[in-house]
């Protein structure tokens, strides 16, 4: 009877740990995806700013 209780506790503990690991992996995957999206957003914004600055710079030198 004691062995059966110990086995049941061990199985429950294993399932809880497995669930925690799975959640941590999902969180890591989500963070990586979020970081990738943020980096691509920053690159797009940087390109936009470069185009705007080039346009402003060109207009300035045309006036001179």
Coordinates of N, CA and C in Angstrom, one line a residue:
X1 N 0.8 -1.2 0.0 CA 0.0 0.0 0.0 C 0.9 1.3 0.0
X2 N 1.9 1.3 0.8 CA 2.8 2.4 0.9 C 3.6 2.6 -0.5
X3 N 3.9 1.5 -1.1 CA 4.6 1.5 -2.4 C 3.7 2.1 -3.4
X4 N 2.4 1.8 -3.4 CA 1.4 2.3 -4.4 C 1.3 3.8 -4.2
X5 N 1.2 4.3 -2.9 CA 1.1 5.7 -2.7 C 2.3 6.4 -3.1
X6 N 3.5 5.9 -2.9 CA 4.7 6.5 -3.4 C 4.8 6.6 -4.9
X7 N 4.4 5.5 -5.5 CA 4.3 5.5 -7.0 C 3.4 6.5 -7.5
X8 N 2.2 6.7 -6.9 CA 1.2 7.7 -7.4 C 1.8 9.1 -7.2
X9 N 2.5 9.3 -6.1 CA 3.1 10.6 -5.8 C 4.2 10.9 -6.9
X10 N 5.0 9.9 -7.2 CA 6.0 10.1 -8.1 C 5.5 10.4 -9.5
X11 N 4.4 9.7 -9.9 CA 3.8 9.9 -11.2 C 3.2 11.3 -11.3
X12 N 2.5 11.8 -10.3 CA 2.0 13.1 -10.3 C 3.1 14.2 -10.3
X13 N 4.1 14.0 -9.6 CA 5.3 14.9 -9.6 C 5.9 15.0 -11.0
X14 N 6.1 13.8 -11.6 CA 6.6 13.7 -13.0 C 5.8 14.5 -13.9
X15 N 4.5 14.3 -13.9 CA 3.5 15.0 -14.8 C 3.6 16.5 -14.6
X16 N 3.7 17.0 -13.3 CA 3.7 18.4 -13.0 C 5.0 19.0 -13.6
X17 N 6.1 18.3 -13.4 CA 7.4 18.8 -13.9 C 7.4 18.8 -15.4
X18 N 6.8 17.8 -16.0 CA 6.8 17.8 -17.5 C 6.0 19.0 -18.0
X19 N 4.9 19.3 -17.3 CA 4.0 20.4 -17.7 C 4.8 21.7 -17.6
X20 N 5.5 21.9 -16.5 CA 6.3 23.1 -16.3 C 7.4 23.3 -17.4
X21 N 8.0 22.2 -17.7 CA 9.0 22.2 -18.8 C 8.4 22.6 -20.1
X22 N 7.2 22.0 -20.4 CA 6.5 22.3 -21.7 C 6.1 23.8 -21.7
X23 N 5.6 24.3 -20.6 CA 5.3 25.8 -20.5 C 6.5 26.7 -20.7
X24 N 7.6 26.3 -20.1 CA 8.8 27.1 -20.3 C 9.3 27.1 -21.7
X25 N 9.2 25.9 -22.4 CA 9.6 25.9 -23.8 C 8.7 26.7 -24.6
X26 N 7.4 26.7 -24.4 CA 6.5 27.5 -25.2 C 6.8 29.0 -24.9
X27 N 7.1 29.4 -23.7 CA 7.4 30.8 -23.4 C 8.7 31.2 -24.1
X28 N 9.7 30.3 -24.2 CA 10.9 30.7 -24.9 C 10.7 30.8 -26.4
X29 N 9.9 29.9 -26.9 CA 9.5 30.0 -28.4 C 8.8 31.3 -28.6
X30 N 7.9 31.7 -27.8 CA 7.1 32.9 -27.9 C 8.0 34.1 -27.9
X31 N 8.9 34.1 -26.9 CA 9.9 35.3 -26.7 C 10.8 35.4 -28.0
X32 N 11.3 34.3 -28.5 CA 12.1 34.3 -29.7 C 11.3 34.9 -30.9
X33 N 10.1 34.5 -31.0 CA 9.3 34.9 -32.1 C 9.0 36.4 -32.0
X34 N 8.7 36.8 -30.7 CA 8.4 38.2 -30.5 C 9.7 39.1 -30.7
X35 N 10.8 38.6 -30.3 CA 12.1 39.3 -30.6 C 12.4 39.4 -32.1
X36 N 12.1 38.4 -32.8 CA 12.3 38.4 -34.2 C 11.4 39.4 -34.9
X37 N 10.1 39.4 -34.5 CA 9.2 40.4 -35.1 C 9.6 41.8 -34.7
X38 N 10.1 42.1 -33.5 CA 10.5 43.4 -33.1 C 11.7 43.8 -33.9
X39 N 12.7 42.9 -34.1 CA 13.9 43.3 -34.8 C 13.5 43.6 -36.3
X40 N 12.6 42.9 -36.9 CA 12.2 43.2 -38.3 C 11.5 44.6 -38.3
X41 N 10.7 44.8 -37.3 CA 10.0 46.1 -37.2 C 11.0 47.3 -37.1
X42 N 12.0 47.1 -36.3 CA 13.1 48.1 -36.1 C 13.8 48.3 -37.4
X43 N 14.1 47.3 -38.2 CA 14.8 47.4 -39.4 C 14.0 48.2 -40.4
X44 N 12.7 47.9 -40.5 CA 11.8 48.6 -41.4 C 11.7 50.1 -41.0
X45 N 11.6 50.4 -39.7 CA 11.6 51.8 -39.3 C 12.9 52.5 -39.6
X46 N 14.0 51.8 -39.4 CA 15.3 52.4 -39.7 C 15.4 52.8 -41.2
X47 N 14.9 51.9 -42.1 CA 14.9 52.2 -43.5 C 14.0 53.4 -43.9
X48 N 12.8 53.4 -43.2 CA 12.0 54.6 -43.4 C 12.6 55.9 -43.0
X49 N 13.3 55.9 -41.9 CA 14.0 57.1 -41.4 C 15.1 57.5 -42.3
X50 N 15.8 56.5 -42.8 CA 16.9 56.8 -43.8 C 16.4 57.5 -45.0
X51 N 15.2 57.0 -45.5 CA 14.6 57.5 -46.7 C 14.2 59.0 -46.5
X52 N 13.6 59.2 -45.3 CA 13.1 60.5 -44.9 C 14.3 61.5 -44.8
X53 N 15.3 61.0 -44.1 CA 16.5 61.9 -43.9 C 17.2 62.2 -45.3
X54 N 17.2 61.2 -46.2 CA 17.8 61.5 -47.5 C 17.0 62.5 -48.2
X55 N 15.7 62.4 -48.2 CA 14.8 63.3 -48.9 C 15.0 64.7 -48.3
X56 N 15.0 64.8 -47.0 CA 15.2 66.2 -46.4 C 16.6 66.7 -46.7
X57 N 17.6 65.9 -46.7 CA 18.9 66.3 -47.0 C 19.0 66.8 -48.5
X58 N 18.4 66.0 -49.4 CA 18.4 66.4 -50.8 C 17.7 67.7 -51.0
X59 N 16.6 67.9 -50.4 CA 15.8 69.2 -50.5 C 16.6 70.3 -50.0
X60 N 17.3 70.1 -48.9 CA 18.2 71.2 -48.3 C 19.3 71.6 -49.3
X61 N 19.9 70.6 -49.9 CA 21.0 71.0 -50.8 C 20.6 71.5 -52.1
X62 N 19.3 71.2 -52.5 CA 18.8 71.8 -53.7 C 18.5 73.3 -53.5
X63 N 18.2 73.7 -52.3 CA 17.9 75.1 -52.0 C 19.2 75.9 -52.0
X64 N 20.3 75.3 -51.7 CA 21.6 76.0 -51.6 C 22.2 76.3 -52.9

